[in-house]
Structures are given as C-alpha cells and as structure tokens.
Short mmCIF file of C-alpha atoms and ligand atoms in Angstrom, two decimals:
data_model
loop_
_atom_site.label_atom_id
_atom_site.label_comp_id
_atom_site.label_asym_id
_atom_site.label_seq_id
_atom_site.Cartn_x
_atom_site.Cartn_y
_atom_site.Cartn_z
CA UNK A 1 0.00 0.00 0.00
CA UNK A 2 1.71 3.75 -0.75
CA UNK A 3 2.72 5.52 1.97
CA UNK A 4 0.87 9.01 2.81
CA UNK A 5 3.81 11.30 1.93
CA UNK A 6 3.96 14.16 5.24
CA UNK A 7 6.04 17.09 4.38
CA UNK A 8 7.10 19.14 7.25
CA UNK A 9 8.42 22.42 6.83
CA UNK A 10 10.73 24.03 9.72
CA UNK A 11 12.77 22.02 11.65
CA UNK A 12 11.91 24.32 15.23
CA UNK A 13 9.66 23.27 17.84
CA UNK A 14 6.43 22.12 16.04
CA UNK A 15 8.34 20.75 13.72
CA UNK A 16 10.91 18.46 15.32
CA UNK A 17 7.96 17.48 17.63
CA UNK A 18 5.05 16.52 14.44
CA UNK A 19 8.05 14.53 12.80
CA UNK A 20 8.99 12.30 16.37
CA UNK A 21 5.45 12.43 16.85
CA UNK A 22 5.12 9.74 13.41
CA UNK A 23 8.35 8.42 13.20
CA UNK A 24 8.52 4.55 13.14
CA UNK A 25 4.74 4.33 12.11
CA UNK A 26 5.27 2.90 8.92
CA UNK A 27 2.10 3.89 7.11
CA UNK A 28 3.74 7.06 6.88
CA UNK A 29 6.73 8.67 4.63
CA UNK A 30 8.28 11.72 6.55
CA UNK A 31 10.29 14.65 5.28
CA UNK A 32 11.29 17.36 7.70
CA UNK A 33 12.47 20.24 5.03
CA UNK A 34 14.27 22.89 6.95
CA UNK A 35 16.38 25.97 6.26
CA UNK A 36 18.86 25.48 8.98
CA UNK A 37 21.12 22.34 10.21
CA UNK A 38 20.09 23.01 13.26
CA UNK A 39 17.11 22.91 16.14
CA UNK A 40 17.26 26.32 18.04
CA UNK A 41 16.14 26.12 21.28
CA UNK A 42 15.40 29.51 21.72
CA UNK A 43 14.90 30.19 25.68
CA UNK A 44 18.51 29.76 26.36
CA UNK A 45 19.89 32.02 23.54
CA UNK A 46 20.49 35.49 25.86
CA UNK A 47 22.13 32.83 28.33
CA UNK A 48 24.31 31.60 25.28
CA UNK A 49 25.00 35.49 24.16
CA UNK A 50 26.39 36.41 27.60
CA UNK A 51 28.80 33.80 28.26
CA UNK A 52 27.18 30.43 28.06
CA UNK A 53 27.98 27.58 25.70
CA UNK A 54 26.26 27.46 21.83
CA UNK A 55 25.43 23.70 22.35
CA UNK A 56 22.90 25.09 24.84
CA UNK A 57 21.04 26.31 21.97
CA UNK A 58 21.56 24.31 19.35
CA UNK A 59 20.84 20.87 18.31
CA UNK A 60 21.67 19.15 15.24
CA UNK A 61 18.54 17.90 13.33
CA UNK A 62 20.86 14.96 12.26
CA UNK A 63 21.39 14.05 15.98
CA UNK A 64 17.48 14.42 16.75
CA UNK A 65 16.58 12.16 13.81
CA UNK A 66 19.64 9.75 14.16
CA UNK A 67 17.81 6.10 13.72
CA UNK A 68 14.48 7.81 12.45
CA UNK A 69 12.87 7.16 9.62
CA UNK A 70 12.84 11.02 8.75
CA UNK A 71 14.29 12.51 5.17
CA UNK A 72 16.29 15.28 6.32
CA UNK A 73 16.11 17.77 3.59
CA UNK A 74 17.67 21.48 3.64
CA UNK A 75 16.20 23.66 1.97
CA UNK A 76 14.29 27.25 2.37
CA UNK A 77 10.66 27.04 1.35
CA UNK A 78 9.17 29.29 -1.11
CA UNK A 79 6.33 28.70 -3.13
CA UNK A 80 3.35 26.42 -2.38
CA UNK A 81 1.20 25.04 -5.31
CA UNK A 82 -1.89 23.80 -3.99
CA UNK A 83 -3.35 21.49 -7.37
CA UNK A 84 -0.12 19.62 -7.85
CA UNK A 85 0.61 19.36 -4.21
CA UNK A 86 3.84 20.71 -4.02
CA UNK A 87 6.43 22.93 -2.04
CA UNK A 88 9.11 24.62 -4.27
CA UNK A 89 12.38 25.60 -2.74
CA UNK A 90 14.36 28.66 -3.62
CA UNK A 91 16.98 26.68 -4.81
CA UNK A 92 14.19 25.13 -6.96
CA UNK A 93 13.74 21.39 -5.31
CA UNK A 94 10.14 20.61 -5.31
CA UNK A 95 8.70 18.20 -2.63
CA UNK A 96 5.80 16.36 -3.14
CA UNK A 97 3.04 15.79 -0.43
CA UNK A 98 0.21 14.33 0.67
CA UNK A 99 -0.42 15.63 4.04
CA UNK A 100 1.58 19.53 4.82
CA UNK A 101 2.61 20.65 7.82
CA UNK A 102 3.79 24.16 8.11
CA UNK A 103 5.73 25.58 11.08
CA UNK A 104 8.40 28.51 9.84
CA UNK A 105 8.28 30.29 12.76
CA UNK A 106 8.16 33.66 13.03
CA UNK A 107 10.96 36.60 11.70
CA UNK A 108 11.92 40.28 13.31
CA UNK A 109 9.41 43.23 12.62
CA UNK A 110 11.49 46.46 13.04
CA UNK A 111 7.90 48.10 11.61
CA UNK A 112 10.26 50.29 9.28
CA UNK A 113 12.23 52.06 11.94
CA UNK A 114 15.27 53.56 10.04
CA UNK A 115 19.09 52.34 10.85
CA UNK A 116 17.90 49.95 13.40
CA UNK A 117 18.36 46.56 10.67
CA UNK A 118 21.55 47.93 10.08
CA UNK A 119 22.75 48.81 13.41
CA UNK A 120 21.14 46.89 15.79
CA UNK A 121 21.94 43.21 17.67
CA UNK A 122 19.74 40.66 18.11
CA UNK A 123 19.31 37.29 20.07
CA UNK A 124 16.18 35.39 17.66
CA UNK A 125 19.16 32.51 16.29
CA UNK A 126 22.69 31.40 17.54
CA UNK A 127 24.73 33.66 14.88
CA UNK A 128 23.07 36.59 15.95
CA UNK A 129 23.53 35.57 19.70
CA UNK A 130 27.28 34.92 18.89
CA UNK A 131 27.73 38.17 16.96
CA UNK A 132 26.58 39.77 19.78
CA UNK A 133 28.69 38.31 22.39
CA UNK A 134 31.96 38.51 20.46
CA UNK A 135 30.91 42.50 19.86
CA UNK A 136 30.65 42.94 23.42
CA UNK A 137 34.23 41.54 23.66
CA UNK A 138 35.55 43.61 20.84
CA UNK A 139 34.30 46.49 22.08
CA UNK A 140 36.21 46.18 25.11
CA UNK A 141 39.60 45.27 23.21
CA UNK A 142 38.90 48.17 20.64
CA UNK A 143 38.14 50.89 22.96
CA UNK A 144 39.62 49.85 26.28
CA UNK A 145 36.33 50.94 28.10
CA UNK A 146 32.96 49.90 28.00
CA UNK A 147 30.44 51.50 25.75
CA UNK A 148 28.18 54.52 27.16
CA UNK A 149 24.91 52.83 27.44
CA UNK A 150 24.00 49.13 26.48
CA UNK A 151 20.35 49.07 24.99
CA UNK A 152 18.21 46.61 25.19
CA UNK A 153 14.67 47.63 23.34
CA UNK A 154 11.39 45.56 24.39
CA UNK A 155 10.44 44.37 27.73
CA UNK A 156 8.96 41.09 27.38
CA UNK A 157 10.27 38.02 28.51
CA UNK A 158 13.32 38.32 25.61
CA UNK A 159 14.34 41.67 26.94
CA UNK A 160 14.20 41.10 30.94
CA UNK A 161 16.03 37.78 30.12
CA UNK A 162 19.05 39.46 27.92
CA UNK A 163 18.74 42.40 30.52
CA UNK A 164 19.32 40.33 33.84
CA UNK A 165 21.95 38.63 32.57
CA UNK A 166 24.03 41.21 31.28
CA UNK A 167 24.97 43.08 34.54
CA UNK A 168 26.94 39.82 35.44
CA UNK A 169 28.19 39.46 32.45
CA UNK A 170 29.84 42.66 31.83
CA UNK A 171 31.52 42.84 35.21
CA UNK A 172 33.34 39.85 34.21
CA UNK A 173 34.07 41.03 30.91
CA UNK A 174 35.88 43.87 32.32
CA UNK A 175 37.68 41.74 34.82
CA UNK A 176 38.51 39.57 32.39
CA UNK A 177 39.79 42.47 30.29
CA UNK A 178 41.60 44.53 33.15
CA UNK A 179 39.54 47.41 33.02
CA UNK A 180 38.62 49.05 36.03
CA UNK A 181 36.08 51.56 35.23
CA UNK A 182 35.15 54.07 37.30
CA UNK A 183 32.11 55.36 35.75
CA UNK A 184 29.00 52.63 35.88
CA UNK A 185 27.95 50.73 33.21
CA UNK A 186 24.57 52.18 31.96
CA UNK A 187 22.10 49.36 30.93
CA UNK A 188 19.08 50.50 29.58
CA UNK A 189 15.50 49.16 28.96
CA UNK A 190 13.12 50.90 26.74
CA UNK A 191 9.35 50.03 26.13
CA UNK A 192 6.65 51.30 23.73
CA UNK A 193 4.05 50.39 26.08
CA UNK A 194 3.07 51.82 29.63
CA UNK A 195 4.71 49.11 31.67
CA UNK A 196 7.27 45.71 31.72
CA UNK A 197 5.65 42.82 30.26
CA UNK A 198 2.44 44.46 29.09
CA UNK A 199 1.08 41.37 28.04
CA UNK A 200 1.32 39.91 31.56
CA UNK A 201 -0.59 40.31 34.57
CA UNK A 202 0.16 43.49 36.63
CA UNK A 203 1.97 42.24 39.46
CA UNK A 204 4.36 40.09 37.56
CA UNK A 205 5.62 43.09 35.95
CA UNK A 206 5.75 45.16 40.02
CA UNK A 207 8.36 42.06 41.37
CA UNK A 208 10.41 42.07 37.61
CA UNK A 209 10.20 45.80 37.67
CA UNK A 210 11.41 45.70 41.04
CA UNK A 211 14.37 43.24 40.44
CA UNK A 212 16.05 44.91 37.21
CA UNK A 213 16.18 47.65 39.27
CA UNK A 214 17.62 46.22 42.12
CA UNK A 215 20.36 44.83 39.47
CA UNK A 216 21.08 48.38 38.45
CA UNK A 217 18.73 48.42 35.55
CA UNK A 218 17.55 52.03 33.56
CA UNK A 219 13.58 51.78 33.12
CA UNK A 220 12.24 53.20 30.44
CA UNK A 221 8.79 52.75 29.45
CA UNK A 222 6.31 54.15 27.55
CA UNK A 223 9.08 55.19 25.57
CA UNK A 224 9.34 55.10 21.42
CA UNK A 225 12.46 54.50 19.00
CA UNK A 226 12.57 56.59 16.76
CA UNK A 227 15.52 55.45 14.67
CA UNK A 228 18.99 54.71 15.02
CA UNK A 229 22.55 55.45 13.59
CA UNK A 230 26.46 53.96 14.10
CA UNK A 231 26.76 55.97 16.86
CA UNK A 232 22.93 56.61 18.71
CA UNK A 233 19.43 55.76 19.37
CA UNK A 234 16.56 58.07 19.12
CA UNK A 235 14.19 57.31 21.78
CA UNK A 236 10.98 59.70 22.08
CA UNK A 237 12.81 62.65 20.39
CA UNK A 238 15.83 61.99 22.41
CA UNK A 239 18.90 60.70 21.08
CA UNK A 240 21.25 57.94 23.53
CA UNK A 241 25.05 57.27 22.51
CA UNK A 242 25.34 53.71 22.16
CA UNK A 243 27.07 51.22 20.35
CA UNK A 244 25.11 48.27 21.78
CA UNK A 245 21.33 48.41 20.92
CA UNK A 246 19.60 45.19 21.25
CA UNK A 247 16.23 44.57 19.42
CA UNK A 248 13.90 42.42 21.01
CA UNK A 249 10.68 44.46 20.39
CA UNK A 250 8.76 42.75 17.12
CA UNK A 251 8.28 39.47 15.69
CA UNK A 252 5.89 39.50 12.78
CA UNK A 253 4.32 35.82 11.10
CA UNK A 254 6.80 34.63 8.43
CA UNK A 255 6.04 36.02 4.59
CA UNK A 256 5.64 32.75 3.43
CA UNK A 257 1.91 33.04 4.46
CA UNK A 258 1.14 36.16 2.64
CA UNK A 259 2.86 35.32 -0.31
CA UNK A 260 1.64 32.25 -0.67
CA UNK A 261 -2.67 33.71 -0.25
CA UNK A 262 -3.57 32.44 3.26
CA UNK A 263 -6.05 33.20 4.92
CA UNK A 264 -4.77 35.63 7.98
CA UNK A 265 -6.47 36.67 10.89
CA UNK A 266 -6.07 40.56 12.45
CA UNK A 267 -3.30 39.67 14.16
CA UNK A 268 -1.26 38.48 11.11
CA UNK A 269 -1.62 34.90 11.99
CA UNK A 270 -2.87 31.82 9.90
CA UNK A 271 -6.75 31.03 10.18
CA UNK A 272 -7.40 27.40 11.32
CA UNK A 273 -10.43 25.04 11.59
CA UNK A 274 -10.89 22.93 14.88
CA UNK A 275 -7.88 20.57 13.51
CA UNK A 276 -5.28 23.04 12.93
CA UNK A 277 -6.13 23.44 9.06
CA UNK A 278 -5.55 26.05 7.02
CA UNK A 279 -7.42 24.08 3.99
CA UNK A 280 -7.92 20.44 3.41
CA UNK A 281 -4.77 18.52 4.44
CA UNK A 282 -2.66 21.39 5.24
CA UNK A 283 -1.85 22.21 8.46
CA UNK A 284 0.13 25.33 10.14
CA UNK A 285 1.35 25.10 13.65
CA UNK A 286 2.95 26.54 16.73
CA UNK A 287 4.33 30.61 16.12
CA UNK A 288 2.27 30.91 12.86
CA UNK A 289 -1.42 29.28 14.22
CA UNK A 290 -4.02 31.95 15.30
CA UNK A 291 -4.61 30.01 18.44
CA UNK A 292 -4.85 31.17 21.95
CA UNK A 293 -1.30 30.68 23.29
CA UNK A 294 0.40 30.95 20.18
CA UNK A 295 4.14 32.46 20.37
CA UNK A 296 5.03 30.26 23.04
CA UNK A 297 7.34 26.97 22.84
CA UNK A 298 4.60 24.68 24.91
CA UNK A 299 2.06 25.66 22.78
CA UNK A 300 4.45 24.41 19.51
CA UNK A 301 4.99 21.21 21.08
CA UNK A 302 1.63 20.69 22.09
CA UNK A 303 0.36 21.59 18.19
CA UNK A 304 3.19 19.55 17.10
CA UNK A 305 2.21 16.34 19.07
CA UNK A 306 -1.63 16.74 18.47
CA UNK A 307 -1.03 16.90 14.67
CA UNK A 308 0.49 13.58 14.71
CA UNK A 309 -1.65 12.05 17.11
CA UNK A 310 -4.53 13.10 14.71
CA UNK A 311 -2.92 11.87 11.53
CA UNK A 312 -2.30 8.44 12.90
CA UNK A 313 -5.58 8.29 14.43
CA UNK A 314 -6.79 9.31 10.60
CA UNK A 315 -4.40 6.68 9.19
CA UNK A 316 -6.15 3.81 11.34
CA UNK A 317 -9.41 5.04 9.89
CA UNK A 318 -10.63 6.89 13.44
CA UNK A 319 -12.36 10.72 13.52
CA UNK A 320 -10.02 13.08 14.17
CA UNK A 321 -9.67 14.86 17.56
CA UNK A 322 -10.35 18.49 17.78
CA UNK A 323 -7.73 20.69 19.15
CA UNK A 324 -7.25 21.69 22.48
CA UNK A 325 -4.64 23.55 24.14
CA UNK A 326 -3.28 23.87 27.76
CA UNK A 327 -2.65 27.51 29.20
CA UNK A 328 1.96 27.25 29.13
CA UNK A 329 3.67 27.86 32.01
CA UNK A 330 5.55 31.15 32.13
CA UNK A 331 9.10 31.55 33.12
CA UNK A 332 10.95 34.83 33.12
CA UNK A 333 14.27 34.63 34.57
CA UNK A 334 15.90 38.08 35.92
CA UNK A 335 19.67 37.61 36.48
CA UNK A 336 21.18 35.06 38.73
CA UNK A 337 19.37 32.54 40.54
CA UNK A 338 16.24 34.84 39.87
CA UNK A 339 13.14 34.06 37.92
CA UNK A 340 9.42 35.01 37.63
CA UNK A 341 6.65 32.24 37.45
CA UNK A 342 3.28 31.95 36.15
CA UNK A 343 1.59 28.69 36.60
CA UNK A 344 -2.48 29.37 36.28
CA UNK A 345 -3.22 31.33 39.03
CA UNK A 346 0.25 30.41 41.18
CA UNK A 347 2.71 33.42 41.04
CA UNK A 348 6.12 32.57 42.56
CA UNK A 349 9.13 34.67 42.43
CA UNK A 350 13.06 34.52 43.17
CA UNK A 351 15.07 31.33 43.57
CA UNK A 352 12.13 28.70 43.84
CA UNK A 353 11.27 30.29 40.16
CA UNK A 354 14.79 29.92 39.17
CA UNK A 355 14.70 26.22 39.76
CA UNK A 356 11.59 25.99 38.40
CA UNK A 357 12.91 27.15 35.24
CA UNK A 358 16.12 25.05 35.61
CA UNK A 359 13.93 21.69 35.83
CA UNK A 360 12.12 23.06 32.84
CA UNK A 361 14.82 22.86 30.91
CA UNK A 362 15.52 19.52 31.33
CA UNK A 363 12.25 18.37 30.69
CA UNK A 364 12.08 21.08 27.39
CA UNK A 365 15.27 18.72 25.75
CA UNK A 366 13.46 15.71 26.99
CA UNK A 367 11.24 16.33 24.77
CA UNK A 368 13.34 15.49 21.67
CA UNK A 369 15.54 13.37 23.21
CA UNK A 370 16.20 10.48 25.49
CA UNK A 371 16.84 11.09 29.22
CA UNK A 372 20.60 10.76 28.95
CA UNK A 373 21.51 12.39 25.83
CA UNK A 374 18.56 15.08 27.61
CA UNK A 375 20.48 15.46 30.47
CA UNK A 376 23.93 16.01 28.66
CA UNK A 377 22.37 18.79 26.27
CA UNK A 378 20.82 20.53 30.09
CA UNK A 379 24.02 20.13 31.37
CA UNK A 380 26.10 22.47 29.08
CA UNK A 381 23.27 25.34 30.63
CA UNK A 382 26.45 25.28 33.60
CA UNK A 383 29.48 25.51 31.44
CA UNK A 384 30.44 28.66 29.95
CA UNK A 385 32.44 29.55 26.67
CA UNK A 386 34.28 32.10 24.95
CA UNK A 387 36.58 32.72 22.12
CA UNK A 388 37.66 36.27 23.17
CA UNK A 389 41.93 35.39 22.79
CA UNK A 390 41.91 38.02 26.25
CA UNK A 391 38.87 35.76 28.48
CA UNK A 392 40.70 32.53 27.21
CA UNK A 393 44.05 33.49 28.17
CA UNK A 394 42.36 34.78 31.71
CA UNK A 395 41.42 31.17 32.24
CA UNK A 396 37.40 31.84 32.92
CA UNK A 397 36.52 30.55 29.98
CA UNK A 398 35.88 27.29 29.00
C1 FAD B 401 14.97 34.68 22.09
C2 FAD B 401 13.70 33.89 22.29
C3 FAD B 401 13.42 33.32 23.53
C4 FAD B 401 12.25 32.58 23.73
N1 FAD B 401 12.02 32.06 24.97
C5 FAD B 401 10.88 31.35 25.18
C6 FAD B 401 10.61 30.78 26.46
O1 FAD B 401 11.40 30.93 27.40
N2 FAD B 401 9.45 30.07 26.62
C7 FAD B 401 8.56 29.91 25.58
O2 FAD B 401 7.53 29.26 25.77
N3 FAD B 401 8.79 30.43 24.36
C8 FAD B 401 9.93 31.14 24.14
N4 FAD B 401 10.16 31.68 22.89
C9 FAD B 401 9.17 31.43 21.82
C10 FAD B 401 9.34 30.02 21.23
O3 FAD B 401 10.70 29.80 20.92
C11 FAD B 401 8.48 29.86 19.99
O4 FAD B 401 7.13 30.01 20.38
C12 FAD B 401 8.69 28.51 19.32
O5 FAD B 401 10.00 28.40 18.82
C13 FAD B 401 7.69 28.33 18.17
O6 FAD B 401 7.93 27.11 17.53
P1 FAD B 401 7.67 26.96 15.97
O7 FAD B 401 7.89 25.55 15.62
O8 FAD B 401 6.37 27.59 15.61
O9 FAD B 401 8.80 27.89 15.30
P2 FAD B 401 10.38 27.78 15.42
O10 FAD B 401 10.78 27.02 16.62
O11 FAD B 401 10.89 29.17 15.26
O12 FAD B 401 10.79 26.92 14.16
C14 FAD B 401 10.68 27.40 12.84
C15 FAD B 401 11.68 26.67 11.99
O13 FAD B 401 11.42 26.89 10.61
C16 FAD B 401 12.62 27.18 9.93
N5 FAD B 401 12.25 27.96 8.73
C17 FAD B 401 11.90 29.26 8.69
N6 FAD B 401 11.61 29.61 7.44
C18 FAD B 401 11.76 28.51 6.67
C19 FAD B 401 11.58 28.26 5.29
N7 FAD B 401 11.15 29.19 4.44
N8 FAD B 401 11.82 27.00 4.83
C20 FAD B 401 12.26 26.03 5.67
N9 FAD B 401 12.44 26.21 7.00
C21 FAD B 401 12.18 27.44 7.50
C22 FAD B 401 13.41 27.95 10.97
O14 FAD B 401 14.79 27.99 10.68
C23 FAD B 401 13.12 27.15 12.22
O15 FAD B 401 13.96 26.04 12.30
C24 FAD B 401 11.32 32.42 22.66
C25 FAD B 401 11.60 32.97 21.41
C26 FAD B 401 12.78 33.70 21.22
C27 FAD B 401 13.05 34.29 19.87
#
C-alpha cells in the first residue's frame, strides 16, 4: 500500500515534535524540510549570548533524527502550489506531499524604523547571539572601556532575560579584560508600552520591575524609537550614545503566508479550523497558528504532538480529535538565581522560580531526546564559553 507522503516544513519546535510524533509508524513517509542544520532552542539564547555555551542552543537535526525514519532535507521554502501538491524551494527542489505541515516560525518586525536593521543586535538565532557576544568583547579590546549605554529595546520576557543577565556578564568582561572603570555601566530598557511585560498580569511586571532595578537596571517605558545610527538611538525625540542596541521588540508571522494567499487573521496569523487546518490537508502550527497561546514553545509542542496524534488516528481510519490547548507555564528569569513564574493562578518569584525554570529545561530537551543524551544537552546550561583570545588566556573561559 503507498505511503501518505507528510512534508514538514521548519525544523523548530512544532516541527521536530510533528516529525517524532510519526516516526517509526510505517504507514507514513516523513520529510522534515528545513532551512537550517540546526534545532534552536530559543529560551537559552540570551544565556548563550552572555557567556554560556552554543550547544545550549543548538541541536543538530541529524542528531534528533539519528535512527528515524525522517528525510532530512535542507532547503528554504518558497512557493506552495496547492493542485499539484507541491512545495518549491528557492533553490528550486520541489517536494511532493500528501499531508503539509507548516511551522516557519516567526521573523523580526522592526515596523520600518530607520538604521535599526543595520545597526542593531539581536538574540532570535545562535549567529546573531554569537555576533553579539563577540561585539561585546571587541568592544572592550577596541576601545579599552565599556560603551556609554547598552540598549536593550522591548520588555517582554526576551528583553528582561538578555537584561538580567548582562549586569553579570559585563563585570566579568571587564575583569577579564583589566579594566577598572570608574564610571558605571549604563544598561538600559526601553518600552513602547506603559509598563514591563504588558502582556502579563500586573503584578508580575511590580516584582520584575522591582528586580532589574535592584540589578542596576535604567527603566524606560512608555518610551518610542525613533531610529537609530552607528553611533545613537533616538528614543521619544531623544537621542542615547550607544554602540550596543539590542532589538527584542517585534516578531511579525513569516512572509511565506502572505505570499503564498492564506487566509490571515487581524493579528497576522494563519486562520485554522478545529484541527489546525488552514485548507484540506494542510496544516500550520505553533508561532504561525491563530490560536490562543500561540508564540510560546509549549504551545508548539503541544500543536506539534496533536497533529500527529490526529494523523495516525486518521491513518487507522478513526475521527479526528479536535484541538485543544493547555494555558503554558511562564518563566521569566531576571539575572542570577532569579526568575518570575506563572503557573495558572500560582505566582512565585526569586530562587524557587529559578529552579523551576532550571527543571524546565531539562524536561524542554526531553522532549526530543532520550533522558541521557537530555540530560547532557541541560548540562552544558552550567558551562560557559568564549573565544575572546583576552577571556581565554584569563582562564574563565571554558
Ligand atoms: C529569544 C527567544 C526566547 C524565547 N524564549 C521562550 C521561552 O522561554 N518560553 C517559551 O515558551 N517560548 C519562548 N520563545 C518562543 C518560542 O521559541 C516559539 O514560540 C517557538 O520556537 C515556536 O515554535 P515553531 O515551531 O512555531 O517555530 P520555530 O521554533 O521558530 O521553528 C521554525 C523553523 O522553521 C525554519 N524555517 C523558517 N523559514 C523557513 C523556510 N522558508 N523554509 C524552511 N524552514 C524554514 C526555521 O529555521 C526554524 O527552524 C522564545 C523565542 C525567542 C526568539
């Protein structure tokens, strides 16, 4: 009997977790097409950009798949033709399909802001997280001193993360370097919106508020970029010297929807029936769904494992299940041993969060992998790496 041919695109959370999801059940022939070599596991990237090791981060798809009867293909997708059931590459491979499953993700909205693609940093995938790092260290070799004001734009969970961490970070950096700066290091936050974390519950954003601060943290909200140049930001008709402006303010749903005439809702997301369908036998997940908890990694998984469940169930001839999401767990860590919680209606704050978040870890590469290789991937969160030639002669780096 032919196989039902699933095409996956995007080897990220949804993804990876769809093609497990099927592998080894033999009525099916999988192909996971992907743009990158590599899983990103996105929550630990500001830990990788201020010290810690890129394995954190970053999986090989190979390694994932090793013994799986997946066709790793690489490949960015392009074009969909719905009649002939086909994806077409931009370097012009077209994959075949029965069944589709989309999950691309989302990309960086800088709405149009000028100088800030050009000049800015960001920490969405492991080469921007590593061009940021080694800046930080460059900086620091070129100049001898550290820059006027490191800017980190957008305070959601992205921003406070980057922003806890780097306090720590650079006073090491300038150990490591010899400089003994008299004048403190300026770190700045800047938000459009009224408050931290406007998308999260009042109180949450009181105790994070609270802790940035206590690290040494420059609040800014309500507070708009304007644009920015080699040399400054423009913030609310105000310009700040900086050399370091991070942008973790926008993500926007990837083009491929638009270009390719889906249906999106008002918040730029894919329309989906009760089974995650866009149309017949084509399904989007995780990042680019219009579901409730869409933008979160739980929610990806979750999408990613109900998919499959439903296609097998389909493939044995059984009604499909209709989707059905649990509310994620938030974790925002703030610096050291510090991180905020949000479990229903539980709040908890400080180290219990931390571990919290720790634990989650483990159990987030547990879900691609077996306990042990699990545990080896969560271990390299406690190593730390660098290839500054001035941090690896100083012996603190690994
Ligand atoms: C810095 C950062 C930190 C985060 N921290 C957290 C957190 O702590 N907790 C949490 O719940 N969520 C977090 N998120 C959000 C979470 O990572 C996403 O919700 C999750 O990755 C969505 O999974 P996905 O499968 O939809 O997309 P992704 O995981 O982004 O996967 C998309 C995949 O598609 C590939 N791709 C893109 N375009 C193409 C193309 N044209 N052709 C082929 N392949 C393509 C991409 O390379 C990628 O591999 C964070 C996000 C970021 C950016």
């Amino acid at each position: 009997m032919a196989k039902e041919r699933v095409l996956i695109v995007g080897g990220g959370f949804g993804g990876v977790k769809a093609a497990l999801g099927i592998a080894g059940d033999d009525r099916f022939d999988i192909t996971l097409l992907s743009d990158q070599t590599n899983f990103r596991y996105y929550p630990t990237l500001y830990h990788t950009a201020t010290g810690g090791r890129r394995a954190n981060s970053t999986i090989p798809l190979a390694h994932l798949f090793a013994n799986k009867p997946i066709n790793l293909v690489q490949g960015t997708a392009a074009a969909l033709d719905r009649k002939a059931k086909t994806i077409t590459t931009t370097d012009n491979q077209v994959m075949e399909f029965d069944t589709l499953i989309l999950a691309l993700g989302v990309v960086t909205n800088f709405f149009g802001i000028q100088g800030l693609q050009e000049y800015s940093f960001g920490i969405k995938s492991i080469e921007e997280a590593t061009r940021l790092k080694a800046h930080l260290h460059q900086q620091l070799i070129d100049d001898r001193k550290p820059d006027l004001n490191y800017v980190i734009v957008g305070a959601g969970p992205t921003g406070i993360e980057l922003a806890g961490a780097l306090p720590h970070y650079l006073k090491k950096l300038m150990k490591n370097h010899g400089i003994k700066e008299h004048r403190a290091v300026h770190i700045d936050l800047i938000e459009a919106a009224p408050r931290l974390l406007p998308r999260m519950p009042m109180d949450t954003s009181r105790m994070v508020k609270r802790r940035l601060k206590r690290l040494g943290i420059k609040l800014y909200v309500g507070q708009a970029v304007q644009g920015e140049t080699a040399d400054e930001l423009t913030v609310s008709g105000k310009p700040i010297r900086s050399h370091t402006v991070i942008w973790t303010a926008g993500v926007t749903n990837h083009p491929f929807f638009k270009e390719n005439n889906f249906v999106l809702t008002n918040r730029g997301k894919v329309a989906v029936d009760i089974y995650l369908q866009a149309e017949d036998g084509i399904y989007v997940i995780g990042d680019n769904a219009n579901t409730p908890y869409s933008g979160m990694e739980q929610t990806a998984l979750q999408d990613g494992a109900y998919v499959a469940q439903n296609l097998k169930r389909k493939a044995k001839g059984k009604d499909p299940k209709s989707y059905w999401v649990k509310r994620p767990i938030t974790v925002i860590p703030a610096g050291e041993h510090w991180a905020a919680v949000l479990w229903g209606k539980v709040r908890l704050y400080g180290w219990l969060g931390w571990t919290l978040r720790e634990a989650g870890d483990l159990v987030g590469f547990h879900d691609y992998e077996p306990w042990p290789q699990a545990t080896e991937q969560w271990l390299t969160e406690f190593g730390s790496e660098e290839s500054c030639p001035v941090c690896m002669a100083s012996g603190t780096a690994q």
